[in-house]
Amino acid sequence: KSAISFANSEALTLQNAIRVAIVLVKAFAECCEYGSFSRRVDSVSLDDVFVNLSDCCEVDVSDKEPNDVTKSLTDLKNKPNPDDTTTKNTTSLKAPVEDILRTGFFSSFDDKAADVYEAFFAKCANVKSNDGTQVDHSGDTVGIELGLGYFTRLNHASENQEGPSEIPHEDSTARESSRNIETNPATTHKTLLGVDIISPTPVNQGNLNQKNGFDDTQKFQVLGWLLYSVFSKGSYPPSQYYPSNLNLQLTDDDIDTKIGLSDRFAGRKSKSSRPAEKTIFYYLLNSNSYPVSICRFLSDMIDIGPKGKASDPFKSFDEITDDLKHMKDQPHLFLYDFPRISGGSVPSSLLFGRQYHGRTKELTQFLDIPTRLERQHSVRAEAVFVSGRAGSGKSHLVNTCGDFLSTQGWIVVSEKFERDVEHKSQSVVCSLFNKIVAMLIRMKLGRNQQDIEYSDGVVRALESSLDHNSLCSLAEYLPDIQDLIEGVIIKRSSFVEANLSHWKLVFLLTEFTTALLRSNRPIMLIMDDLQWADSLTLNLVLRDLLGALGERINSHNFLLAGLYRDDWVLSEHPLYSQLERIRESRNVNVTEILLSTFSKTDLSEMVAAELRLPTRVVSDLSDFVHKKTSGNILFAVELLNSMVRDSIIYFNLKSRRYDWHWDIALSVKTGENVAGFIVTTLSSLPQETLQVLRILSCFGFHVELSVLDLLESSSVASNCGFRAPLLHLVDIGVIEMAGGLITFSHDLIQKCIYDGIELAARHNLHYDIGTFLGFKASPALAAPHVEAVQIDMSQVYISDSKQSAESNVSTKSLLSIAVDHINHAGPEFITQQQQRVTFAAWNFLVGKELSSRSRFGCALHYYEEGIRFLGIGKWINDIITDGRQLCLGLYEGAAAACCAIGKDAMTAYYANFIFQNVSPENSLPAWISLFSSLESSGKHMEIVEKGIKLICHFNINISRDPPNPAAIMESMAAAVASASHFKIDQIVEMYQNRSERKMQNIFKIYNAISVAAYSLSSPYLPLLTFDFVRYSLKNKFCTTETAVAFASFGLFNIYLIQDYAAGKYWANIVLDMLKKARARSAYVRAKWIVHGHIMIWFIPLKTTVKNLFRTYQLGMKIGDFNNSMYPLVLSSSYALFEGENLALLSQSFNGNLKMMMKYNIACAKFAVIDKDMIDTLRGEDTNPFSIFEGLYANDEDLINHAQEENNMNLLEYIYLRRFILSFWKGDYENAETCAKVALSFPSAKWPKLLSMYFSFFRGLIAFQRYRETQSEEQLRNGIESICKFEVWVNLSPANFENKLTLLNAEQQASLPNIKQAKVLYKASIESARDNGRVHEQGLAYEMMGKFLLSVSNESTQAMECLEKARTCYNQWGALGKAEILCRQYGLAADDSKLRDDSLKRDRSS
């Protein structure tokens, strides 16, 4: 019988007895202080009484309304009176309760008090069992009746009074007694369970003791016998067990030597044998009828005094109440019976630290967060950060909460960053999310229908959010996704796409998490020891991923729990600034919990729970431990466990409890800190076990069991192997084993063991482990020459990146584990040059594999370690065959990895080292990394200058002198001639996804230079484009990068020779090529050039806006965040010109600006100009420049910045926007001034949408100014605009027809040809309306109204046109423009109405 079963009715009966005992202890304590009860219960609400009583019994009233509670008690009160002859057969407790309350100390009584207590006892007696059935426990009141009656007799006996056993039932007596008490002005009272306890005169403890004749010892004894009678159902033990210091007057009827009634509690038969010792504890214990804790509880109250034999006598009523409450609230601990084991062995191993104890406040604070999420009281993502010193219990707190939430349907996963391996931080994050995939796979293969449906729902959500290529990209980071979604395979990355890896991962993880959240299961991610994560990973998780999720509408189901050591995170730590930033976030609710030292109370509760003893019993032990450890919970746990191992804490078979040797405990030496104590205590382990522990520490915080199995045959393994010592270490709590993974119980233990190994021995261990595992990975790795770098990695990794669903998912390979050990040994320990080269090759292999899976931060570590083995700054030429190839691979990989993680200075360092030792033909990947790094730094001029020099090595001869127009046209003619020899299908067929590496790299170089040249509006751009088109066609070689050159070639056909047909021709070639291409960086660039700069002349602008937005979405999916911002800027700008509602556009721009500030600040500089113009048209001032946080306060600051950077595109954009805004304001003079400045920039000659609108507005201004000044120059300018639109309208009538018609109307108005002008105005109005351009419809009305005002007898129609113009502008959302119109022409305006109407239209739109 290992424990009492609390799931049956007998257990509930015991629990009810404990609840009643709690009430009686309180009543007894109050009586000892005040002396009597009063009848003043009528002044107390029945609801309050019920609530008070329900605290002491398991009656759930939380879901009852107050009126229901009142009604239930009123029903009890109004039950038929048993004395009534009409209801004699009705069962009621009223009569016995009345008898009880009329005796002894309960001197005042009325019917209401009886009703209240009857209700209480009825509730105690009629609780439900665990299976929901009603259990009749009415018999329990027998113990209460006899107990209270016996208590009364004890009281009178102690006073040597012949008190009556009963007080007569006459109501007059009760009323008289009550009246006397109420009229006494000196009475004092206190409320207990809704009944006032009144003493006729103020008394102190001394007076009370004198009155009752009890000392403190006798009080506890009296109460002990009272509670004994409750637990025994009214029976008493033999007289030899009565305390000798009490004069008890008991008759034979009172004494029942058989305690059989108590057998109901445990379901056992009593024993008649007498115990060896005549103590109440052993009498009760050997009766086999009570839990040991009940025996001890009663003995510690009764068997006390000078001759008492109780082990831990009670000292106060509070201690008694606390014992009972522990039994009631935690019966699995404090009513637990250790099994009786033959042979005298102890029950089971005692190990502190596995269960959660204490810190109730922090636990409640943490669980309040998921409660808010589940109740949807929070509409934002939640983040909680738990901090504290090492060993303060952070992990235990959060993992306890996580375990609980897992039982409530939450998806909970956790991972831990490790000390001294910051380079693996991104792998930790990927492992965290891969655990979720493993959980989904288990759900999918399980039998729980809800789990199966959830897993299927997540798969559907993922497939709708990510295309096949994106899912394959996700598999790079989460390899188990291959087993979750059919057809998904891992897609390897290349060096040249390294700069996309960070943002690609952000996007993919955001979409993955969003897909999980759509299925309405909350998610909790636990990231432990954030102080050891690198800055890039902190940016990934806390800035980018959490920020992106915070902006999603369903992020209220997401909780991130971050744990860190506060004494590590100082102001210079990257986590410090991240926490500062996230505290100010508007999209994430942040909660911070600081764990200080463990309190004495919490430690006492922990010790009590683990030893299953009352807190009063263990208080001295827990205080001793607290003083020794200063409240550090890890220190306390280690100290307690060491006391268990050393048998200082032991199990006492005689008393059936844990005990301790105080004299030995007081002599324990703990040292100054937990680290020293751990080393001291573990040093006493057997040598074989200690050696295994040292080997484990060399692997870090955890190691896979399969790796240790491999080491069984190595020189580091002892004769006894690993298994037996591992089990011993598990037993003593040093390590944990689960799912094939061995983990230290705390990283401090690992560090202490590792630091305790002598340096030479540590190096030897690492070397032996590393070489053994490396040769196990592949025999070829033992070759002492560099051909090892050509080994197929599939032959090296003996296990893939996945394990069983029960184990922690790991991306470690056997080779990477081996290399970690070799690197810890270090090149200083390895003296042979040939071995150093071999280990450098091993590092190269691991770095290359990690780079192919986009783990560039981790890959950089191995590349740099490989360089360290060769010698930093050294280049191998003649030591071994092909040594140059190894050096090139390491430095090339390091440059690409630095570029990927934003280390621009180190990118330049590694690239330049390659350039010093390798020819340009063999260093192209390094050039690509360098140019990518320079682009992210905005150094476009440097890219163009170095790029022009570089491509001259590949027979692409471009003059280094600034090109002149003649040279550009000559080069273009040569390109056109070369292209004339090929048809469309022939060019498209040249496209190759996989091609010769050198050719691919050359075109990647072109792409990098052309991006920089475009930003500078450099004249080299057309020359580069034409020469690369010829180079591609000559070699019959096309890639995605070639598509960029072809798209630019089509654009220059329009720009330089106005050959729109040729432009469209090359645009179609590019679109056909891209159908065969794999989406990547150049793919996005080619698409936005085609849609944003060429097809705008041929297809409706609305279609162009949609195509550009799709291009933006595609770029985001593949992680090309930088290039994705360009089509986003264009789609937003074009939507403005197309006449999209300005209120909706304003909201869209707000979100877009935040995204651009994150991914491409250059695009944000353009977008903020558009947002500023939208605000002006709307009549608002939202200060969009605040997005720059003071860097640029207005467009003047941007102009100054652009001039410093020689950014002609931005300067032209700003002045064109000023021109357009001045036009809408009607300030034509300022518009002309801005136009002259805009035309002065070289980029102004580029054909683009702004050029189209510039010509349109400039023509309208010219005709308006001509009618004012009769300037022939103005008329020529207007006619020039008409000529342009007459060409363009044939390309796309939908885009240009209404504009050309309005220009023609203005020309006729200028002649003046009134009749024809009116016809053309109306035609323009209708064309704009038919094409959905309400803003241009309003403009046509405005132009017509202004013209008619100048014509006699047309003022009425003119004002009608202006009114309609205002209406159109309001519909557009341009309330500011509408107000300007009202002021200019004196239109009556109700501003509030207009704004309300506009808002309604905004919402309907």
PDB file of N, CA, C and O in Angstrom, residues 25 73 84 96 123 149 192 253 378 590 709 820 845 857 914 978 1015 1036 1069 1089 1148 1222 1292 1307 1374-1375 1391 1400:
ATOM      1  N   VAL A  25     -10.531  23.846  14.877  1.00  0.00           N
ATOM      2  CA  VAL A  25      -9.321  24.473  15.424  1.00  0.00           C
ATOM      3  C   VAL A  25      -9.526  25.976  15.523  1.00  0.00           C
ATOM      4  O   VAL A  25      -9.186  26.603  16.531  1.00  0.00           O
ATOM      5  N   LEU A  73     -29.425  28.583   0.816  1.00  0.00           N
ATOM      6  CA  LEU A  73     -29.351  28.615   2.270  1.00  0.00           C
ATOM      7  C   LEU A  73     -30.717  28.867   2.894  1.00  0.00           C
ATOM      8  O   LEU A  73     -31.031  28.361   3.965  1.00  0.00           O
ATOM      9  N   ASP A  84     -42.068  18.891  14.348  1.00  0.00           N
ATOM     10  CA  ASP A  84     -43.416  19.025  13.800  1.00  0.00           C
ATOM     11  C   ASP A  84     -43.962  17.634  13.513  1.00  0.00           C
ATOM     12  O   ASP A  84     -43.345  16.824  12.822  1.00  0.00           O
ATOM     13  N   PRO A  96     -29.501  17.600  16.421  1.00  0.00           N
ATOM     14  CA  PRO A  96     -28.185  17.368  17.039  1.00  0.00           C
ATOM     15  C   PRO A  96     -27.284  18.596  16.995  1.00  0.00           C
ATOM     16  O   PRO A  96     -26.518  18.824  17.933  1.00  0.00           O
ATOM     17  N   LYS A 123     -23.145  20.529   3.864  1.00  0.00           N
ATOM     18  CA  LYS A 123     -22.266  20.652   2.710  1.00  0.00           C
ATOM     19  C   LYS A 123     -21.069  19.709   2.831  1.00  0.00           C
ATOM     20  O   LYS A 123     -20.633  19.093   1.879  1.00  0.00           O
ATOM     21  N   GLY A 149     -19.220  17.372  22.242  1.00  0.00           N
ATOM     22  CA  GLY A 149     -19.719  17.017  23.559  1.00  0.00           C
ATOM     23  C   GLY A 149     -18.587  16.643  24.499  1.00  0.00           C
ATOM     24  O   GLY A 149     -18.558  17.054  25.661  1.00  0.00           O
ATOM     25  N   LEU A 192     -16.511  34.864  13.631  1.00  0.00           N
ATOM     26  CA  LEU A 192     -15.958  33.605  13.140  1.00  0.00           C
ATOM     27  C   LEU A 192     -17.018  32.906  12.306  1.00  0.00           C
ATOM     28  O   LEU A 192     -18.084  32.560  12.810  1.00  0.00           O
ATOM     29  N   ASP A 253     -18.511   4.306  29.232  1.00  0.00           N
ATOM     30  CA  ASP A 253     -19.247   4.505  27.981  1.00  0.00           C
ATOM     31  C   ASP A 253     -18.492   5.433  27.030  1.00  0.00           C
ATOM     32  O   ASP A 253     -18.707   5.417  25.829  1.00  0.00           O
ATOM     33  N   SER A 378      -5.973  40.376 -24.873  1.00  0.00           N
ATOM     34  CA  SER A 378      -4.818  40.998 -25.517  1.00  0.00           C
ATOM     35  C   SER A 378      -4.937  40.790 -27.009  1.00  0.00           C
ATOM     36  O   SER A 378      -5.194  39.679 -27.478  1.00  0.00           O
ATOM     37  N   VAL A 590       4.863  43.565 -23.271  1.00  0.00           N
ATOM     38  CA  VAL A 590       6.064  43.041 -22.624  1.00  0.00           C
ATOM     39  C   VAL A 590       5.843  42.939 -21.119  1.00  0.00           C
ATOM     40  O   VAL A 590       5.385  43.888 -20.476  1.00  0.00           O
ATOM     41  N   ASP A 709      27.760   6.205 -27.613  1.00  0.00           N
ATOM     42  CA  ASP A 709      27.842   4.783 -27.991  1.00  0.00           C
ATOM     43  C   ASP A 709      28.986   4.556 -28.976  1.00  0.00           C
ATOM     44  O   ASP A 709      29.667   3.524 -28.925  1.00  0.00           O
ATOM     45  N   ASP A 820      34.368  20.439 -33.798  1.00  0.00           N
ATOM     46  CA  ASP A 820      34.261  21.253 -32.582  1.00  0.00           C
ATOM     47  C   ASP A 820      35.338  20.858 -31.571  1.00  0.00           C
ATOM     48  O   ASP A 820      35.963  21.713 -30.932  1.00  0.00           O
ATOM     49  N   LEU A 845      34.925  21.808 -44.919  1.00  0.00           N
ATOM     50  CA  LEU A 845      33.793  20.950 -45.258  1.00  0.00           C
ATOM     51  C   LEU A 845      32.548  21.315 -44.447  1.00  0.00           C
ATOM     52  O   LEU A 845      31.446  21.417 -44.978  1.00  0.00           O
ATOM     53  N   GLY A 857      26.241  32.545 -40.237  1.00  0.00           N
ATOM     54  CA  GLY A 857      26.910  32.920 -38.998  1.00  0.00           C
ATOM     55  C   GLY A 857      27.727  31.772 -38.441  1.00  0.00           C
ATOM     56  O   GLY A 857      28.863  31.946 -37.981  1.00  0.00           O
ATOM     57  N   ILE A 914      42.042  37.771 -50.968  1.00  0.00           N
ATOM     58  CA  ILE A 914      41.933  36.914 -52.151  1.00  0.00           C
ATOM     59  C   ILE A 914      42.481  37.631 -53.376  1.00  0.00           C
ATOM     60  O   ILE A 914      43.234  37.052 -54.185  1.00  0.00           O
ATOM     61  N   SER A 978      23.521  42.920 -83.203  1.00  0.00           N
ATOM     62  CA  SER A 978      23.735  41.556 -82.710  1.00  0.00           C
ATOM     63  C   SER A 978      22.405  40.854 -82.446  1.00  0.00           C
ATOM     64  O   SER A 978      22.243  39.666 -82.756  1.00  0.00           O
ATOM     65  N   SER A1015      21.427  53.800 -59.427  1.00  0.00           N
ATOM     66  CA  SER A1015      21.263  54.700 -58.283  1.00  0.00           C
ATOM     67  C   SER A1015      21.939  56.035 -58.528  1.00  0.00           C
ATOM     68  O   SER A1015      21.490  57.073 -58.024  1.00  0.00           O
ATOM     69  N   LYS A1036      25.856  32.833 -76.526  1.00  0.00           N
ATOM     70  CA  LYS A1036      24.603  32.075 -76.485  1.00  0.00           C
ATOM     71  C   LYS A1036      24.339  31.561 -75.059  1.00  0.00           C
ATOM     72  O   LYS A1036      24.110  30.380 -74.810  1.00  0.00           O
ATOM     73  N   ILE A1069      10.392  39.033 -74.147  1.00  0.00           N
ATOM     74  CA  ILE A1069      11.456  38.029 -74.065  1.00  0.00           C
ATOM     75  C   ILE A1069      11.809  37.760 -72.602  1.00  0.00           C
ATOM     76  O   ILE A1069      11.954  36.602 -72.171  1.00  0.00           O
ATOM     77  N   ILE A1089      11.652  45.974 -63.424  1.00  0.00           N
ATOM     78  CA  ILE A1089      12.028  46.842 -64.549  1.00  0.00           C
ATOM     79  C   ILE A1089      11.001  46.715 -65.663  1.00  0.00           C
ATOM     80  O   ILE A1089      10.556  47.718 -66.247  1.00  0.00           O
ATOM     81  N   SER A1148      -1.886  52.638 -46.117  1.00  0.00           N
ATOM     82  CA  SER A1148      -0.961  51.702 -46.744  1.00  0.00           C
ATOM     83  C   SER A1148       0.471  52.221 -46.671  1.00  0.00           C
ATOM     84  O   SER A1148       1.401  51.466 -46.373  1.00  0.00           O
ATOM     85  N   SER A1222       2.485  71.640 -56.486  1.00  0.00           N
ATOM     86  CA  SER A1222       2.198  73.040 -56.814  1.00  0.00           C
ATOM     87  C   SER A1222       1.102  73.137 -57.871  1.00  0.00           C
ATOM     88  O   SER A1222       0.254  74.046 -57.827  1.00  0.00           O
ATOM     89  N   SER A1292      -1.662  52.752 -75.367  1.00  0.00           N
ATOM     90  CA  SER A1292      -2.620  52.344 -74.328  1.00  0.00           C
ATOM     91  C   SER A1292      -3.682  53.419 -74.177  1.00  0.00           C
ATOM     92  O   SER A1292      -3.507  54.369 -73.404  1.00  0.00           O
ATOM     93  N   GLN A1307      -6.211  73.423 -75.378  1.00  0.00           N
ATOM     94  CA  GLN A1307      -5.713  74.105 -76.571  1.00  0.00           C
ATOM     95  C   GLN A1307      -6.846  74.855 -77.269  1.00  0.00           C
ATOM     96  O   GLN A1307      -6.685  76.015 -77.696  1.00  0.00           O
ATOM     97  N   ALA A1374      -9.180  63.887 -51.366  1.00  0.00           N
ATOM     98  CA  ALA A1374      -8.328  65.087 -51.359  1.00  0.00           C
ATOM     99  C   ALA A1374      -9.090  66.257 -50.766  1.00  0.00           C
ATOM    100  O   ALA A1374      -9.444  67.223 -51.464  1.00  0.00           O
ATOM    101  N   LEU A1375      -9.332  66.197 -49.463  1.00  0.00           N
ATOM    102  CA  LEU A1375     -10.121  67.253 -48.814  1.00  0.00           C
ATOM    103  C   LEU A1375      -9.364  68.574 -48.805  1.00  0.00           C
ATOM    104  O   LEU A1375      -9.961  69.649 -48.846  1.00  0.00           O
ATOM    105  N   ASP A1391     -17.516  71.931 -44.030  1.00  0.00           N
ATOM    106  CA  ASP A1391     -16.332  71.083 -43.895  1.00  0.00           C
ATOM    107  C   ASP A1391     -16.629  69.770 -43.194  1.00  0.00           C
ATOM    108  O   ASP A1391     -16.178  68.706 -43.622  1.00  0.00           O
ATOM    109  N   LYS A1400     -16.976  58.118 -44.986  1.00  0.00           N
ATOM    110  CA  LYS A1400     -17.906  57.038 -45.310  1.00  0.00           C
ATOM    111  C   LYS A1400     -17.498  56.365 -46.615  1.00  0.00           C
ATOM    112  O   LYS A1400     -17.517  55.146 -46.754  1.00  0.00           O
TER     113      LYS A1400
END
